[in-house]
């Protein structure tokens, strides 16, 4: 099981949280391949924790739909189903379009500056070939708009979908810069619409920002 030894360990996390964070990342970035068997003893040794927090983390990852547990038998990374792209992305696109629409009347100048900064960092991460970091800046961009909308249902359902979509999004953000720069431009269009308090355009651009990668990913995978 190819586990890297040079990962950065998050600080101020419990053993279970650290195990969850790192194993989730290894699944998302493909270090742990779809269908790969996971051995809690090996994971515990690599993470420098006991087997108990690893087992607890694996249970949480099963709830997130990233691993499959078969008690007494084995644990494996869940396989990626290509057609899931066509189910997950439109759902998240609708939720985030709604968030953009609902956020538009409440956007403040400080929010606009935050969104511009997040988009700049997203663009920089793409330019220097850091897809995982780019993915995190992208999520922070979207999550800020969800927070401004202040709709707990959009936030809850969207967060659950984000976990699954991360595996597909990472594949997309690993593509050449020209293939991903459109996302930066779409973010800029969303920001402009929000700054003008234009809910319809903000919603439309947000939906495009998710449905375009969906179509490109479906052809790619």
PDB file of C-alpha atoms in Angstrom:
ATOM      1  CA  UNK A   1       0.000   0.000   0.000  1.00  0.00           C
ATOM      2  CA  UNK A   2       1.901   3.127  -1.207  1.00  0.00           C
ATOM      3  CA  UNK A   3       1.725   5.610   1.673  1.00  0.00           C
ATOM      4  CA  UNK A   4       3.921   8.735   1.376  1.00  0.00           C
ATOM      5  CA  UNK A   5       6.233   9.621   4.232  1.00  0.00           C
ATOM      6  CA  UNK A   6       6.583  13.353   3.513  1.00  0.00           C
ATOM      7  CA  UNK A   7       3.054  14.596   4.189  1.00  0.00           C
ATOM      8  CA  UNK A   8       2.445  17.590   6.459  1.00  0.00           C
ATOM      9  CA  UNK A   9       0.648  16.725   9.662  1.00  0.00           C
ATOM     10  CA  UNK A  10      -2.143  19.137  10.678  1.00  0.00           C
ATOM     11  CA  UNK A  11      -1.625  20.680  14.100  1.00  0.00           C
ATOM     12  CA  UNK A  12      -3.993  20.745  17.081  1.00  0.00           C
ATOM     13  CA  UNK A  13      -6.003  17.785  15.860  1.00  0.00           C
ATOM     14  CA  UNK A  14      -6.948  14.667  17.750  1.00  0.00           C
ATOM     15  CA  UNK A  15      -5.524  11.363  16.552  1.00  0.00           C
ATOM     16  CA  UNK A  16      -8.854  10.504  14.940  1.00  0.00           C
ATOM     17  CA  UNK A  17      -9.108  13.882  13.202  1.00  0.00           C
ATOM     18  CA  UNK A  18      -5.526  13.606  11.946  1.00  0.00           C
ATOM     19  CA  UNK A  19      -6.155  10.112  10.621  1.00  0.00           C
ATOM     20  CA  UNK A  20      -9.390  11.219   8.965  1.00  0.00           C
ATOM     21  CA  UNK A  21      -7.764  14.240   7.332  1.00  0.00           C
ATOM     22  CA  UNK A  22      -4.788  12.366   5.906  1.00  0.00           C
ATOM     23  CA  UNK A  23      -6.604   9.240   4.745  1.00  0.00           C
ATOM     24  CA  UNK A  24      -9.293  11.366   3.124  1.00  0.00           C
ATOM     25  CA  UNK A  25      -6.601  13.341   1.302  1.00  0.00           C
ATOM     26  CA  UNK A  26      -4.839  10.164   0.119  1.00  0.00           C
ATOM     27  CA  UNK A  27      -8.132   8.884  -1.302  1.00  0.00           C
ATOM     28  CA  UNK A  28      -8.906  12.184  -3.018  1.00  0.00           C
ATOM     29  CA  UNK A  29      -5.475  12.658  -4.595  1.00  0.00           C
ATOM     30  CA  UNK A  30      -5.255   9.026  -5.712  1.00  0.00           C
ATOM     31  CA  UNK A  31      -2.435   7.942  -3.406  1.00  0.00           C
ATOM     32  CA  UNK A  32      -4.878   5.285  -2.268  1.00  0.00           C
ATOM     33  CA  UNK A  33      -6.444   3.939  -5.442  1.00  0.00           C
ATOM     34  CA  UNK A  34     -10.123   3.095  -5.985  1.00  0.00           C
ATOM     35  CA  UNK A  35     -10.655  -0.486  -4.859  1.00  0.00           C
ATOM     36  CA  UNK A  36      -7.398  -0.608  -2.880  1.00  0.00           C
ATOM     37  CA  UNK A  37      -7.417  -2.646   0.320  1.00  0.00           C
ATOM     38  CA  UNK A  38      -6.771  -0.594   3.460  1.00  0.00           C
ATOM     39  CA  UNK A  39      -4.883  -2.107   6.370  1.00  0.00           C
ATOM     40  CA  UNK A  40      -5.486  -0.283   9.641  1.00  0.00           C
ATOM     41  CA  UNK A  41      -2.160  -1.450  11.090  1.00  0.00           C
ATOM     42  CA  UNK A  42      -0.199   0.008   8.153  1.00  0.00           C
ATOM     43  CA  UNK A  43      -2.172   3.248   8.245  1.00  0.00           C
ATOM     44  CA  UNK A  44      -1.657   3.546  12.001  1.00  0.00           C
ATOM     45  CA  UNK A  45       2.101   3.073  11.615  1.00  0.00           C
ATOM     46  CA  UNK A  46       2.332   5.645   8.812  1.00  0.00           C
ATOM     47  CA  UNK A  47       0.321   8.195  10.787  1.00  0.00           C
ATOM     48  CA  UNK A  48       2.050   7.540  14.112  1.00  0.00           C
ATOM     49  CA  UNK A  49      -1.180   6.761  15.932  1.00  0.00           C
ATOM     50  CA  UNK A  50      -2.797   3.658  17.391  1.00  0.00           C
ATOM     51  CA  UNK A  51      -5.186   1.494  15.385  1.00  0.00           C
ATOM     52  CA  UNK A  52      -8.254   2.749  17.285  1.00  0.00           C
ATOM     53  CA  UNK A  53      -8.348   6.295  15.791  1.00  0.00           C
ATOM     54  CA  UNK A  54      -7.647   4.824  12.364  1.00  0.00           C
ATOM     55  CA  UNK A  55     -10.621   2.487  12.710  1.00  0.00           C
ATOM     56  CA  UNK A  56     -12.780   5.394  13.888  1.00  0.00           C
ATOM     57  CA  UNK A  57     -11.609   7.470  10.914  1.00  0.00           C
ATOM     58  CA  UNK A  58     -12.433   4.635   8.512  1.00  0.00           C
ATOM     59  CA  UNK A  59     -15.947   4.452   9.947  1.00  0.00           C
ATOM     60  CA  UNK A  60     -16.393   8.170   9.252  1.00  0.00           C
ATOM     61  CA  UNK A  61     -14.989   7.729   5.754  1.00  0.00           C
ATOM     62  CA  UNK A  62     -17.521   4.973   5.163  1.00  0.00           C
ATOM     63  CA  UNK A  63     -20.295   7.370   6.194  1.00  0.00           C
ATOM     64  CA  UNK A  64     -18.853   9.882   3.709  1.00  0.00           C
ATOM     65  CA  UNK A  65     -18.974   7.234   1.000  1.00  0.00           C
ATOM     66  CA  UNK A  66     -15.222   7.103   0.431  1.00  0.00           C
ATOM     67  CA  UNK A  67     -14.504   3.601   1.755  1.00  0.00           C
ATOM     68  CA  UNK A  68     -16.364   0.318   2.054  1.00  0.00           C
ATOM     69  CA  UNK A  69     -16.147  -1.584   5.333  1.00  0.00           C
ATOM     70  CA  UNK A  70     -16.744  -5.315   5.497  1.00  0.00           C
ATOM     71  CA  UNK A  71     -16.375  -6.208   9.201  1.00  0.00           C
ATOM     72  CA  UNK A  72     -14.259  -9.275   9.746  1.00  0.00           C
ATOM     73  CA  UNK A  73     -13.165  -9.248   6.113  1.00  0.00           C
ATOM     74  CA  UNK A  74     -11.624  -6.140   4.605  1.00  0.00           C
ATOM     75  CA  UNK A  75     -11.814  -2.403   4.037  1.00  0.00           C
ATOM     76  CA  UNK A  76     -11.360  -0.928   0.569  1.00  0.00           C
ATOM     77  CA  UNK A  77     -11.385   2.481  -1.076  1.00  0.00           C
ATOM     78  CA  UNK A  78     -14.730   2.851  -2.771  1.00  0.00           C
ATOM     79  CA  UNK A  79     -14.683   2.596  -6.545  1.00  0.00           C
ATOM     80  CA  UNK A  80     -15.457   5.671  -8.632  1.00  0.00           C
ATOM     81  CA  UNK A  81     -18.561   5.327 -10.784  1.00  0.00           C
ATOM     82  CA  UNK A  82     -18.314   7.519 -13.871  1.00  0.00           C
ATOM     83  CA  UNK A  83     -22.058   8.127 -14.077  1.00  0.00           C
ATOM     84  CA  UNK A  84     -21.998   9.586 -10.556  1.00  0.00           C
ATOM     85  CA  UNK A  85     -20.520  12.705 -12.167  1.00  0.00           C
ATOM     86  CA  UNK A  86     -23.844  13.281 -13.936  1.00  0.00           C
ATOM     87  CA  UNK A  87     -25.745  12.903 -10.674  1.00  0.00           C
ATOM     88  CA  UNK A  88     -23.578  14.807  -8.212  1.00  0.00           C
ATOM     89  CA  UNK A  89     -22.551  17.861 -10.203  1.00  0.00           C
ATOM     90  CA  UNK A  90     -26.028  19.038 -11.313  1.00  0.00           C
ATOM     91  CA  UNK A  91     -27.261  18.681  -7.733  1.00  0.00           C
ATOM     92  CA  UNK A  92     -24.392  20.728  -6.300  1.00  0.00           C
ATOM     93  CA  UNK A  93     -24.702  23.226  -9.157  1.00  0.00           C
ATOM     94  CA  UNK A  94     -28.350  23.830  -8.255  1.00  0.00           C
ATOM     95  CA  UNK A  95     -27.551  24.216  -4.558  1.00  0.00           C
ATOM     96  CA  UNK A  96     -24.688  26.640  -5.145  1.00  0.00           C
ATOM     97  CA  UNK A  97     -26.656  28.599  -7.749  1.00  0.00           C
ATOM     98  CA  UNK A  98     -29.373  29.023  -5.145  1.00  0.00           C
ATOM     99  CA  UNK A  99     -26.736  30.134  -2.634  1.00  0.00           C
ATOM    100  CA  UNK A 100     -25.414  32.764  -5.066  1.00  0.00           C
ATOM    101  CA  UNK A 101     -28.931  34.007  -5.734  1.00  0.00           C
ATOM    102  CA  UNK A 102     -29.730  34.250  -2.033  1.00  0.00           C
ATOM    103  CA  UNK A 103     -26.362  35.814  -1.186  1.00  0.00           C
ATOM    104  CA  UNK A 104     -26.581  38.649  -3.726  1.00  0.00           C
ATOM    105  CA  UNK A 105     -28.733  41.020  -1.616  1.00  0.00           C
ATOM    106  CA  UNK A 106     -26.469  40.602   1.410  1.00  0.00           C
ATOM    107  CA  UNK A 107     -22.987  40.873  -0.075  1.00  0.00           C
ATOM    108  CA  UNK A 108     -20.805  43.522   1.559  1.00  0.00           C
ATOM    109  CA  UNK A 109     -17.627  45.155   0.195  1.00  0.00           C
ATOM    110  CA  UNK A 110     -15.588  43.052   2.597  1.00  0.00           C
ATOM    111  CA  UNK A 111     -17.087  39.883   1.133  1.00  0.00           C
ATOM    112  CA  UNK A 112     -16.149  41.007  -2.374  1.00  0.00           C
ATOM    113  CA  UNK A 113     -12.543  41.551  -1.314  1.00  0.00           C
ATOM    114  CA  UNK A 114     -12.438  38.111   0.327  1.00  0.00           C
ATOM    115  CA  UNK A 115     -13.828  36.467  -2.801  1.00  0.00           C
ATOM    116  CA  UNK A 116     -11.297  38.234  -5.008  1.00  0.00           C
ATOM    117  CA  UNK A 117      -8.455  37.136  -2.730  1.00  0.00           C
ATOM    118  CA  UNK A 118      -9.640  33.521  -2.701  1.00  0.00           C
ATOM    119  CA  UNK A 119      -9.951  33.511  -6.489  1.00  0.00           C
ATOM    120  CA  UNK A 120      -6.430  34.948  -6.824  1.00  0.00           C
ATOM    121  CA  UNK A 121      -5.050  32.210  -4.598  1.00  0.00           C
ATOM    122  CA  UNK A 122      -7.022  29.631  -6.569  1.00  0.00           C
ATOM    123  CA  UNK A 123      -5.516  30.956  -9.798  1.00  0.00           C
ATOM    124  CA  UNK A 124      -1.989  30.958  -8.351  1.00  0.00           C
ATOM    125  CA  UNK A 125      -2.324  27.347  -7.150  1.00  0.00           C
ATOM    126  CA  UNK A 126      -3.411  26.249 -10.621  1.00  0.00           C
ATOM    127  CA  UNK A 127      -0.541  28.145 -12.243  1.00  0.00           C
ATOM    128  CA  UNK A 128       2.122  26.461 -10.088  1.00  0.00           C
ATOM    129  CA  UNK A 129       0.634  22.979 -10.399  1.00  0.00           C
ATOM    130  CA  UNK A 130      -0.855  22.513  -6.914  1.00  0.00           C
ATOM    131  CA  UNK A 131      -4.223  20.864  -7.642  1.00  0.00           C
ATOM    132  CA  UNK A 132      -5.025  19.910  -4.054  1.00  0.00           C
ATOM    133  CA  UNK A 133      -4.393  23.448  -2.818  1.00  0.00           C
ATOM    134  CA  UNK A 134      -6.365  24.819  -5.772  1.00  0.00           C
ATOM    135  CA  UNK A 135      -9.259  22.567  -4.812  1.00  0.00           C
ATOM    136  CA  UNK A 136      -9.212  23.896  -1.257  1.00  0.00           C
ATOM    137  CA  UNK A 137      -9.192  27.545  -2.387  1.00  0.00           C
ATOM    138  CA  UNK A 138     -12.017  26.769  -4.809  1.00  0.00           C
ATOM    139  CA  UNK A 139     -14.077  25.241  -2.019  1.00  0.00           C
ATOM    140  CA  UNK A 140     -13.412  28.213   0.254  1.00  0.00           C
ATOM    141  CA  UNK A 141     -14.643  30.503  -2.525  1.00  0.00           C
ATOM    142  CA  UNK A 142     -17.890  28.576  -2.906  1.00  0.00           C
ATOM    143  CA  UNK A 143     -18.324  28.078   0.832  1.00  0.00           C
ATOM    144  CA  UNK A 144     -18.034  31.805   1.523  1.00  0.00           C
ATOM    145  CA  UNK A 145     -20.940  32.455  -0.836  1.00  0.00           C
ATOM    146  CA  UNK A 146     -22.926  29.695   0.875  1.00  0.00           C
ATOM    147  CA  UNK A 147     -22.143  31.312   4.240  1.00  0.00           C
ATOM    148  CA  UNK A 148     -23.324  34.730   3.030  1.00  0.00           C
ATOM    149  CA  UNK A 149     -26.582  33.173   1.802  1.00  0.00           C
ATOM    150  CA  UNK A 150     -27.147  31.931   5.368  1.00  0.00           C
ATOM    151  CA  UNK A 151     -29.237  28.911   4.365  1.00  0.00           C
ATOM    152  CA  UNK A 152     -28.332  25.966   6.631  1.00  0.00           C
ATOM    153  CA  UNK A 153     -29.961  23.431   4.322  1.00  0.00           C
ATOM    154  CA  UNK A 154     -27.931  24.524   1.318  1.00  0.00           C
ATOM    155  CA  UNK A 155     -24.813  24.437   3.479  1.00  0.00           C
ATOM    156  CA  UNK A 156     -25.503  20.966   4.897  1.00  0.00           C
ATOM    157  CA  UNK A 157     -26.482  19.231   1.659  1.00  0.00           C
ATOM    158  CA  UNK A 158     -23.736  20.993  -0.289  1.00  0.00           C
ATOM    159  CA  UNK A 159     -21.030  19.994   2.196  1.00  0.00           C
ATOM    160  CA  UNK A 160     -22.029  16.344   1.915  1.00  0.00           C
ATOM    161  CA  UNK A 161     -21.829  16.445  -1.878  1.00  0.00           C
ATOM    162  CA  UNK A 162     -18.495  18.294  -1.832  1.00  0.00           C
ATOM    163  CA  UNK A 163     -16.804  15.353  -0.150  1.00  0.00           C
ATOM    164  CA  UNK A 164     -17.753  12.999  -2.996  1.00  0.00           C
ATOM    165  CA  UNK A 165     -17.084  15.529  -5.753  1.00  0.00           C
ATOM    166  CA  UNK A 166     -13.580  16.182  -4.415  1.00  0.00           C
ATOM    167  CA  UNK A 167     -12.325  12.961  -6.030  1.00  0.00           C
ATOM    168  CA  UNK A 168     -13.558  14.101  -9.443  1.00  0.00           C
ATOM    169  CA  UNK A 169     -12.539  17.734  -8.927  1.00  0.00           C
ATOM    170  CA  UNK A 170      -8.957  16.746  -8.160  1.00  0.00           C
ATOM    171  CA  UNK A 171      -8.755  14.913 -11.494  1.00  0.00           C
ATOM    172  CA  UNK A 172     -10.046  18.026 -13.278  1.00  0.00           C
ATOM    173  CA  UNK A 173      -7.656  20.431 -11.546  1.00  0.00           C
ATOM    174  CA  UNK A 174      -4.691  18.262 -12.521  1.00  0.00           C
ATOM    175  CA  UNK A 175      -5.356  19.151 -16.148  1.00  0.00           C
ATOM    176  CA  UNK A 176      -3.231  21.758 -18.011  1.00  0.00           C
ATOM    177  CA  UNK A 177      -3.659  25.377 -16.919  1.00  0.00           C
ATOM    178  CA  UNK A 178      -5.544  26.312 -20.089  1.00  0.00           C
ATOM    179  CA  UNK A 179      -8.201  23.718 -19.263  1.00  0.00           C
ATOM    180  CA  UNK A 180      -8.772  25.060 -15.751  1.00  0.00           C
ATOM    181  CA  UNK A 181      -8.320  28.817 -16.195  1.00  0.00           C
ATOM    182  CA  UNK A 182     -11.964  29.072 -17.241  1.00  0.00           C
ATOM    183  CA  UNK A 183     -12.889  28.370 -13.628  1.00  0.00           C
ATOM    184  CA  UNK A 184     -10.980  31.482 -12.526  1.00  0.00           C
ATOM    185  CA  UNK A 185     -12.826  33.576 -15.110  1.00  0.00           C
ATOM    186  CA  UNK A 186     -16.185  32.158 -14.020  1.00  0.00           C
ATOM    187  CA  UNK A 187     -15.375  32.996 -10.405  1.00  0.00           C
ATOM    188  CA  UNK A 188     -14.616  36.561 -11.497  1.00  0.00           C
ATOM    189  CA  UNK A 189     -17.979  36.745 -13.264  1.00  0.00           C
ATOM    190  CA  UNK A 190     -19.747  35.513 -10.121  1.00  0.00           C
ATOM    191  CA  UNK A 191     -17.951  38.166  -8.059  1.00  0.00           C
ATOM    192  CA  UNK A 192     -18.925  40.880 -10.530  1.00  0.00           C
ATOM    193  CA  UNK A 193     -22.577  39.807 -10.441  1.00  0.00           C
ATOM    194  CA  UNK A 194     -22.594  39.729  -6.651  1.00  0.00           C
ATOM    195  CA  UNK A 195     -20.966  43.161  -6.507  1.00  0.00           C
ATOM    196  CA  UNK A 196     -23.803  44.466  -8.704  1.00  0.00           C
ATOM    197  CA  UNK A 197     -26.331  42.608  -6.521  1.00  0.00           C
ATOM    198  CA  UNK A 198     -27.539  40.757  -9.615  1.00  0.00           C
ATOM    199  CA  UNK A 199     -28.921  37.431  -8.302  1.00  0.00           C
ATOM    200  CA  UNK A 200     -29.903  35.988 -11.687  1.00  0.00           C
ATOM    201  CA  UNK A 201     -26.474  36.437 -13.279  1.00  0.00           C
ATOM    202  CA  UNK A 202     -24.700  35.281 -10.104  1.00  0.00           C
ATOM    203  CA  UNK A 203     -26.784  32.103 -10.061  1.00  0.00           C
ATOM    204  CA  UNK A 204     -26.276  31.452 -13.779  1.00  0.00           C
ATOM    205  CA  UNK A 205     -22.491  31.872 -13.595  1.00  0.00           C
ATOM    206  CA  UNK A 206     -22.269  29.734 -10.480  1.00  0.00           C
ATOM    207  CA  UNK A 207     -24.165  26.942 -12.200  1.00  0.00           C
ATOM    208  CA  UNK A 208     -21.913  27.216 -15.263  1.00  0.00           C
ATOM    209  CA  UNK A 209     -18.855  27.020 -12.996  1.00  0.00           C
ATOM    210  CA  UNK A 210     -19.930  23.525 -11.928  1.00  0.00           C
ATOM    211  CA  UNK A 211     -21.634  22.135 -15.029  1.00  0.00           C
ATOM    212  CA  UNK A 212     -18.770  22.931 -17.428  1.00  0.00           C
ATOM    213  CA  UNK A 213     -16.228  20.837 -15.448  1.00  0.00           C
ATOM    214  CA  UNK A 214     -18.842  18.101 -15.189  1.00  0.00           C
ATOM    215  CA  UNK A 215     -19.072  17.787 -18.955  1.00  0.00           C
ATOM    216  CA  UNK A 216     -15.297  17.947 -19.413  1.00  0.00           C
ATOM    217  CA  UNK A 217     -14.675  15.403 -16.660  1.00  0.00           C
ATOM    218  CA  UNK A 218     -17.179  12.965 -18.086  1.00  0.00           C
ATOM    219  CA  UNK A 219     -15.268  12.968 -21.356  1.00  0.00           C
ATOM    220  CA  UNK A 220     -11.936  12.722 -19.558  1.00  0.00           C
ATOM    221  CA  UNK A 221     -12.592   9.793 -17.208  1.00  0.00           C
TER     222      UNK A 221
END
